């Protein structure tokens, strides 16, 4: 909080909720593959320092500089560059000024992305604390079986907190379809995986 950093929890089975991290993970995996590391190899971590240096010393098109320079105030050089140059004298950067420029570029890019994403976006349904909802379940289970022929939604669950960004904290009701004994699911759900719980007249 002192540094203006807020921690957001993501909803289960919604990759877009953690899109920036997921995209960066893909960059890391592609970079590791380029070094000759295999995804099933146990020694992939031996190449991670090369990937880290490569990413931190590559100019990012959004911020128009390298992550390393923003963080350390110097241009990071590889070992081969230092060997060729013999003398390594990094260029010192005014970090405070650079970080402000980067912040402004990121903010401008964020607004542009928001405008693009929201252009044809329909307003998401809203739920209130105390409302009953059903949650969409995954097609596959942990044991490899499929739920494709089963009901797509389970519940009911009760909304216990509105978290913003189309996310809600929900708690499973006792007696729900998936509740076993006193063990009740509590977690974060994305609005696209939720729908109102409606009691049918023949259930009353």
PDB file of C-alpha atoms in Angstrom:
ATOM      1  CA  UNK A   1       0.000   0.000   0.000  1.00  0.00           C
ATOM      2  CA  UNK A   2       2.862   2.386   0.761  1.00  0.00           C
ATOM      3  CA  UNK A   3       4.043   2.039  -2.854  1.00  0.00           C
ATOM      4  CA  UNK A   4       0.569   2.254  -4.366  1.00  0.00           C
ATOM      5  CA  UNK A   5       0.530  -1.456  -5.217  1.00  0.00           C
ATOM      6  CA  UNK A   6      -2.762  -3.331  -4.992  1.00  0.00           C
ATOM      7  CA  UNK A   7      -3.100  -7.108  -4.986  1.00  0.00           C
ATOM      8  CA  UNK A   8      -5.941  -8.544  -7.068  1.00  0.00           C
ATOM      9  CA  UNK A   9      -6.926 -12.195  -6.894  1.00  0.00           C
ATOM     10  CA  UNK A  10      -8.008 -13.813 -10.149  1.00  0.00           C
ATOM     11  CA  UNK A  11     -11.017 -16.008 -10.782  1.00  0.00           C
ATOM     12  CA  UNK A  12     -10.583 -19.725 -11.440  1.00  0.00           C
ATOM     13  CA  UNK A  13     -10.529 -20.881 -15.099  1.00  0.00           C
ATOM     14  CA  UNK A  14     -10.454 -17.331 -16.494  1.00  0.00           C
ATOM     15  CA  UNK A  15      -7.028 -16.801 -18.112  1.00  0.00           C
ATOM     16  CA  UNK A  16      -7.927 -13.296 -19.296  1.00  0.00           C
ATOM     17  CA  UNK A  17      -8.166 -12.246 -15.658  1.00  0.00           C
ATOM     18  CA  UNK A  18      -4.410 -12.722 -15.444  1.00  0.00           C
ATOM     19  CA  UNK A  19      -3.715 -11.970 -19.090  1.00  0.00           C
ATOM     20  CA  UNK A  20      -0.529  -9.962 -18.667  1.00  0.00           C
ATOM     21  CA  UNK A  21       1.133 -12.696 -16.620  1.00  0.00           C
ATOM     22  CA  UNK A  22      -0.104 -15.451 -18.945  1.00  0.00           C
ATOM     23  CA  UNK A  23       1.269 -13.578 -21.967  1.00  0.00           C
ATOM     24  CA  UNK A  24       4.627 -13.047 -20.282  1.00  0.00           C
ATOM     25  CA  UNK A  25       4.804 -16.718 -19.312  1.00  0.00           C
ATOM     26  CA  UNK A  26       4.409 -17.553 -22.995  1.00  0.00           C
ATOM     27  CA  UNK A  27       7.298 -15.221 -23.821  1.00  0.00           C
ATOM     28  CA  UNK A  28       9.464 -16.960 -21.216  1.00  0.00           C
ATOM     29  CA  UNK A  29       8.565 -20.425 -22.543  1.00  0.00           C
ATOM     30  CA  UNK A  30       9.300 -19.400 -26.150  1.00  0.00           C
ATOM     31  CA  UNK A  31      12.609 -17.882 -25.032  1.00  0.00           C
ATOM     32  CA  UNK A  32      13.570 -21.011 -23.096  1.00  0.00           C
ATOM     33  CA  UNK A  33      12.779 -23.125 -26.151  1.00  0.00           C
ATOM     34  CA  UNK A  34      15.072 -20.896 -28.224  1.00  0.00           C
ATOM     35  CA  UNK A  35      17.945 -21.640 -25.829  1.00  0.00           C
ATOM     36  CA  UNK A  36      17.520 -25.361 -26.463  1.00  0.00           C
ATOM     37  CA  UNK A  37      15.728 -26.111 -23.206  1.00  0.00           C
ATOM     38  CA  UNK A  38      12.874 -28.610 -23.387  1.00  0.00           C
ATOM     39  CA  UNK A  39       9.609 -28.185 -21.514  1.00  0.00           C
ATOM     40  CA  UNK A  40       9.944 -31.653 -19.994  1.00  0.00           C
ATOM     41  CA  UNK A  41      13.596 -31.199 -19.021  1.00  0.00           C
ATOM     42  CA  UNK A  42      14.499 -30.897 -15.357  1.00  0.00           C
ATOM     43  CA  UNK A  43      17.410 -28.531 -15.965  1.00  0.00           C
ATOM     44  CA  UNK A  44      15.466 -25.765 -17.732  1.00  0.00           C
ATOM     45  CA  UNK A  45      16.349 -23.421 -14.866  1.00  0.00           C
ATOM     46  CA  UNK A  46      19.997 -23.445 -15.991  1.00  0.00           C
ATOM     47  CA  UNK A  47      18.981 -21.283 -18.958  1.00  0.00           C
ATOM     48  CA  UNK A  48      16.654 -18.921 -17.122  1.00  0.00           C
ATOM     49  CA  UNK A  49      19.424 -16.387 -16.459  1.00  0.00           C
ATOM     50  CA  UNK A  50      19.993 -16.046 -20.215  1.00  0.00           C
ATOM     51  CA  UNK A  51      16.290 -15.492 -20.770  1.00  0.00           C
ATOM     52  CA  UNK A  52      16.141 -12.953 -17.960  1.00  0.00           C
ATOM     53  CA  UNK A  53      19.079 -10.989 -19.372  1.00  0.00           C
ATOM     54  CA  UNK A  54      17.604 -11.142 -22.861  1.00  0.00           C
ATOM     55  CA  UNK A  55      14.216  -9.802 -21.758  1.00  0.00           C
ATOM     56  CA  UNK A  56      15.664  -7.124 -19.487  1.00  0.00           C
ATOM     57  CA  UNK A  57      18.070  -5.855 -22.156  1.00  0.00           C
ATOM     58  CA  UNK A  58      15.578  -5.820 -25.052  1.00  0.00           C
ATOM     59  CA  UNK A  59      13.805  -2.578 -25.929  1.00  0.00           C
ATOM     60  CA  UNK A  60      10.088  -2.800 -25.216  1.00  0.00           C
ATOM     61  CA  UNK A  61       7.975  -1.154 -27.917  1.00  0.00           C
ATOM     62  CA  UNK A  62       5.467   0.225 -25.406  1.00  0.00           C
ATOM     63  CA  UNK A  63       7.900   1.936 -23.036  1.00  0.00           C
ATOM     64  CA  UNK A  64      10.507   2.629 -25.751  1.00  0.00           C
ATOM     65  CA  UNK A  65      13.380   1.463 -23.554  1.00  0.00           C
ATOM     66  CA  UNK A  66      14.570  -1.695 -21.801  1.00  0.00           C
ATOM     67  CA  UNK A  67      13.175  -3.013 -18.493  1.00  0.00           C
ATOM     68  CA  UNK A  68      16.732  -3.174 -17.150  1.00  0.00           C
ATOM     69  CA  UNK A  69      17.341   0.515 -17.707  1.00  0.00           C
ATOM     70  CA  UNK A  70      14.058   1.423 -15.987  1.00  0.00           C
ATOM     71  CA  UNK A  71      14.950  -0.735 -12.996  1.00  0.00           C
ATOM     72  CA  UNK A  72      18.690  -0.160 -12.619  1.00  0.00           C
ATOM     73  CA  UNK A  73      19.335   3.063 -14.522  1.00  0.00           C
ATOM     74  CA  UNK A  74      21.955   1.424 -16.762  1.00  0.00           C
ATOM     75  CA  UNK A  75      21.972  -0.293 -20.128  1.00  0.00           C
ATOM     76  CA  UNK A  76      22.520  -3.999 -19.533  1.00  0.00           C
ATOM     77  CA  UNK A  77      25.145  -5.634 -21.731  1.00  0.00           C
ATOM     78  CA  UNK A  78      25.702  -9.316 -22.299  1.00  0.00           C
ATOM     79  CA  UNK A  79      28.966 -11.030 -21.359  1.00  0.00           C
ATOM     80  CA  UNK A  80      30.027 -11.117 -25.006  1.00  0.00           C
ATOM     81  CA  UNK A  81      29.536  -7.354 -25.377  1.00  0.00           C
ATOM     82  CA  UNK A  82      31.641  -6.696 -22.299  1.00  0.00           C
ATOM     83  CA  UNK A  83      34.356  -8.981 -23.662  1.00  0.00           C
ATOM     84  CA  UNK A  84      34.402  -7.232 -27.041  1.00  0.00           C
ATOM     85  CA  UNK A  85      34.417  -3.746 -25.519  1.00  0.00           C
ATOM     86  CA  UNK A  86      37.064  -4.730 -22.928  1.00  0.00           C
ATOM     87  CA  UNK A  87      35.979  -1.857 -20.721  1.00  0.00           C
ATOM     88  CA  UNK A  88      32.445  -1.869 -19.404  1.00  0.00           C
ATOM     89  CA  UNK A  89      31.186   1.629 -18.673  1.00  0.00           C
ATOM     90  CA  UNK A  90      27.398   1.557 -18.431  1.00  0.00           C
ATOM     91  CA  UNK A  91      25.503   4.705 -19.321  1.00  0.00           C
ATOM     92  CA  UNK A  92      23.885   6.118 -16.199  1.00  0.00           C
ATOM     93  CA  UNK A  93      20.287   7.211 -16.706  1.00  0.00           C
ATOM     94  CA  UNK A  94      18.166   9.673 -14.741  1.00  0.00           C
ATOM     95  CA  UNK A  95      15.948   6.912 -13.351  1.00  0.00           C
ATOM     96  CA  UNK A  96      13.314   9.197 -11.835  1.00  0.00           C
ATOM     97  CA  UNK A  97      12.742  11.027 -15.106  1.00  0.00           C
ATOM     98  CA  UNK A  98      12.816   7.807 -17.133  1.00  0.00           C
ATOM     99  CA  UNK A  99      10.308   6.077 -14.856  1.00  0.00           C
ATOM    100  CA  UNK A 100       7.929   9.030 -15.129  1.00  0.00           C
ATOM    101  CA  UNK A 101       8.149   8.884 -18.930  1.00  0.00           C
ATOM    102  CA  UNK A 102       7.556   5.122 -18.850  1.00  0.00           C
ATOM    103  CA  UNK A 103       4.569   5.575 -16.536  1.00  0.00           C
ATOM    104  CA  UNK A 104       3.029   8.104 -18.937  1.00  0.00           C
ATOM    105  CA  UNK A 105       3.573   5.799 -21.922  1.00  0.00           C
ATOM    106  CA  UNK A 106       2.044   2.852 -20.070  1.00  0.00           C
ATOM    107  CA  UNK A 107      -0.944   4.941 -19.010  1.00  0.00           C
ATOM    108  CA  UNK A 108      -1.471   6.130 -22.576  1.00  0.00           C
ATOM    109  CA  UNK A 109      -1.242   2.553 -23.839  1.00  0.00           C
ATOM    110  CA  UNK A 110      -3.672   1.342 -21.154  1.00  0.00           C
ATOM    111  CA  UNK A 111      -6.267   3.932 -22.157  1.00  0.00           C
ATOM    112  CA  UNK A 112      -5.869   2.988 -25.813  1.00  0.00           C
ATOM    113  CA  UNK A 113      -6.313  -0.702 -24.987  1.00  0.00           C
ATOM    114  CA  UNK A 114      -9.348   0.021 -22.798  1.00  0.00           C
ATOM    115  CA  UNK A 115     -10.955   2.044 -25.573  1.00  0.00           C
ATOM    116  CA  UNK A 116     -10.378  -0.779 -28.049  1.00  0.00           C
ATOM    117  CA  UNK A 117     -11.617  -3.521 -25.707  1.00  0.00           C
ATOM    118  CA  UNK A 118     -14.702  -1.616 -24.573  1.00  0.00           C
ATOM    119  CA  UNK A 119     -15.725  -0.462 -28.045  1.00  0.00           C
ATOM    120  CA  UNK A 120     -18.136  -3.332 -28.678  1.00  0.00           C
ATOM    121  CA  UNK A 121     -18.242  -4.792 -25.193  1.00  0.00           C
ATOM    122  CA  UNK A 122     -21.654  -5.479 -23.726  1.00  0.00           C
ATOM    123  CA  UNK A 123     -22.288  -4.414 -20.159  1.00  0.00           C
ATOM    124  CA  UNK A 124     -21.717  -7.357 -17.840  1.00  0.00           C
ATOM    125  CA  UNK A 125     -24.526  -8.427 -15.500  1.00  0.00           C
ATOM    126  CA  UNK A 126     -24.144  -7.265 -11.928  1.00  0.00           C
ATOM    127  CA  UNK A 127     -24.785  -9.193  -8.731  1.00  0.00           C
ATOM    128  CA  UNK A 128     -25.252  -7.988  -5.175  1.00  0.00           C
ATOM    129  CA  UNK A 129     -24.081  -9.429  -1.870  1.00  0.00           C
ATOM    130  CA  UNK A 130     -26.546 -12.081  -0.737  1.00  0.00           C
ATOM    131  CA  UNK A 131     -27.753 -13.011  -4.218  1.00  0.00           C
ATOM    132  CA  UNK A 132     -27.904 -16.683  -5.164  1.00  0.00           C
ATOM    133  CA  UNK A 133     -26.010 -17.724  -8.295  1.00  0.00           C
ATOM    134  CA  UNK A 134     -24.932 -20.789 -10.239  1.00  0.00           C
ATOM    135  CA  UNK A 135     -21.328 -21.318 -11.391  1.00  0.00           C
ATOM    136  CA  UNK A 136     -20.191 -22.807 -14.677  1.00  0.00           C
ATOM    137  CA  UNK A 137     -18.037 -25.891 -14.207  1.00  0.00           C
ATOM    138  CA  UNK A 138     -15.048 -27.009 -16.253  1.00  0.00           C
ATOM    139  CA  UNK A 139     -15.535 -29.706 -18.887  1.00  0.00           C
ATOM    140  CA  UNK A 140     -12.655 -31.720 -17.464  1.00  0.00           C
ATOM    141  CA  UNK A 141     -11.988 -32.965 -13.956  1.00  0.00           C
ATOM    142  CA  UNK A 142      -8.730 -33.637 -12.129  1.00  0.00           C
ATOM    143  CA  UNK A 143      -9.011 -37.394 -12.765  1.00  0.00           C
ATOM    144  CA  UNK A 144      -9.198 -36.937 -16.546  1.00  0.00           C
ATOM    145  CA  UNK A 145     -12.912 -37.650 -16.933  1.00  0.00           C
ATOM    146  CA  UNK A 146     -15.207 -35.276 -18.773  1.00  0.00           C
ATOM    147  CA  UNK A 147     -18.245 -33.282 -17.677  1.00  0.00           C
ATOM    148  CA  UNK A 148     -19.398 -32.492 -21.216  1.00  0.00           C
ATOM    149  CA  UNK A 149     -22.659 -34.415 -20.861  1.00  0.00           C
ATOM    150  CA  UNK A 150     -23.402 -33.133 -17.380  1.00  0.00           C
ATOM    151  CA  UNK A 151     -25.097 -29.902 -16.377  1.00  0.00           C
ATOM    152  CA  UNK A 152     -22.974 -26.870 -17.174  1.00  0.00           C
ATOM    153  CA  UNK A 153     -23.806 -24.973 -13.987  1.00  0.00           C
ATOM    154  CA  UNK A 154     -23.724 -26.047 -10.347  1.00  0.00           C
ATOM    155  CA  UNK A 155     -24.941 -24.446  -7.160  1.00  0.00           C
ATOM    156  CA  UNK A 156     -26.425 -22.552  -5.600  1.00  0.00           C
ATOM    157  CA  UNK A 157     -23.729 -20.227  -4.282  1.00  0.00           C
ATOM    158  CA  UNK A 158     -24.163 -16.996  -2.353  1.00  0.00           C
ATOM    159  CA  UNK A 159     -22.347 -13.813  -3.343  1.00  0.00           C
ATOM    160  CA  UNK A 160     -20.408 -12.714  -0.251  1.00  0.00           C
ATOM    161  CA  UNK A 161     -18.379  -9.837  -1.694  1.00  0.00           C
ATOM    162  CA  UNK A 162     -18.294  -7.632  -4.792  1.00  0.00           C
ATOM    163  CA  UNK A 163     -14.630  -7.359  -5.781  1.00  0.00           C
ATOM    164  CA  UNK A 164     -14.763  -5.178  -8.892  1.00  0.00           C
ATOM    165  CA  UNK A 165     -13.464  -5.926 -12.393  1.00  0.00           C
ATOM    166  CA  UNK A 166     -16.400  -8.307 -12.919  1.00  0.00           C
ATOM    167  CA  UNK A 167     -15.289 -10.586 -10.073  1.00  0.00           C
ATOM    168  CA  UNK A 168     -17.225 -11.817  -7.069  1.00  0.00           C
ATOM    169  CA  UNK A 169     -16.393 -13.795  -3.972  1.00  0.00           C
ATOM    170  CA  UNK A 170     -18.883 -16.634  -3.596  1.00  0.00           C
ATOM    171  CA  UNK A 171     -19.604 -19.259  -0.971  1.00  0.00           C
ATOM    172  CA  UNK A 172     -21.263 -22.568  -1.631  1.00  0.00           C
ATOM    173  CA  UNK A 173     -24.621 -23.116   0.038  1.00  0.00           C
ATOM    174  CA  UNK A 174     -25.134 -26.116   2.275  1.00  0.00           C
ATOM    175  CA  UNK A 175     -27.163 -28.707   0.417  1.00  0.00           C
ATOM    176  CA  UNK A 176     -25.996 -27.576  -3.023  1.00  0.00           C
ATOM    177  CA  UNK A 177     -25.373 -30.108  -5.798  1.00  0.00           C
ATOM    178  CA  UNK A 178     -21.613 -30.267  -5.266  1.00  0.00           C
ATOM    179  CA  UNK A 179     -21.401 -29.631  -1.519  1.00  0.00           C
ATOM    180  CA  UNK A 180     -20.077 -32.632   0.411  1.00  0.00           C
ATOM    181  CA  UNK A 181     -20.877 -32.584   4.110  1.00  0.00           C
ATOM    182  CA  UNK A 182     -19.784 -29.413   5.872  1.00  0.00           C
ATOM    183  CA  UNK A 183     -17.017 -28.638   3.378  1.00  0.00           C
ATOM    184  CA  UNK A 184     -18.173 -25.610   1.413  1.00  0.00           C
ATOM    185  CA  UNK A 185     -16.392 -24.023  -1.526  1.00  0.00           C
ATOM    186  CA  UNK A 186     -15.335 -20.397  -1.104  1.00  0.00           C
ATOM    187  CA  UNK A 187     -13.608 -18.648  -3.972  1.00  0.00           C
ATOM    188  CA  UNK A 188     -13.517 -15.932  -6.598  1.00  0.00           C
ATOM    189  CA  UNK A 189     -15.732 -16.224  -9.673  1.00  0.00           C
ATOM    190  CA  UNK A 190     -15.770 -14.242 -12.916  1.00  0.00           C
ATOM    191  CA  UNK A 191     -19.086 -12.875 -14.097  1.00  0.00           C
ATOM    192  CA  UNK A 192     -18.973 -14.821 -17.386  1.00  0.00           C
ATOM    193  CA  UNK A 193     -19.065 -18.041 -15.362  1.00  0.00           C
ATOM    194  CA  UNK A 194     -22.055 -16.969 -13.269  1.00  0.00           C
ATOM    195  CA  UNK A 195     -25.796 -16.812 -13.774  1.00  0.00           C
ATOM    196  CA  UNK A 196     -28.711 -16.069 -11.438  1.00  0.00           C
ATOM    197  CA  UNK A 197     -30.100 -18.966  -9.447  1.00  0.00           C
ATOM    198  CA  UNK A 198     -33.816 -19.218 -10.149  1.00  0.00           C
ATOM    199  CA  UNK A 199     -36.067 -21.525  -8.159  1.00  0.00           C
ATOM    200  CA  UNK A 200     -38.391 -23.347 -10.524  1.00  0.00           C
ATOM    201  CA  UNK A 201     -42.060 -23.517  -9.619  1.00  0.00           C
ATOM    202  CA  UNK A 202     -42.020 -27.331  -9.631  1.00  0.00           C
ATOM    203  CA  UNK A 203     -39.192 -27.278  -7.049  1.00  0.00           C
ATOM    204  CA  UNK A 204     -41.290 -25.399  -4.498  1.00  0.00           C
TER     205      UNK A 204
END
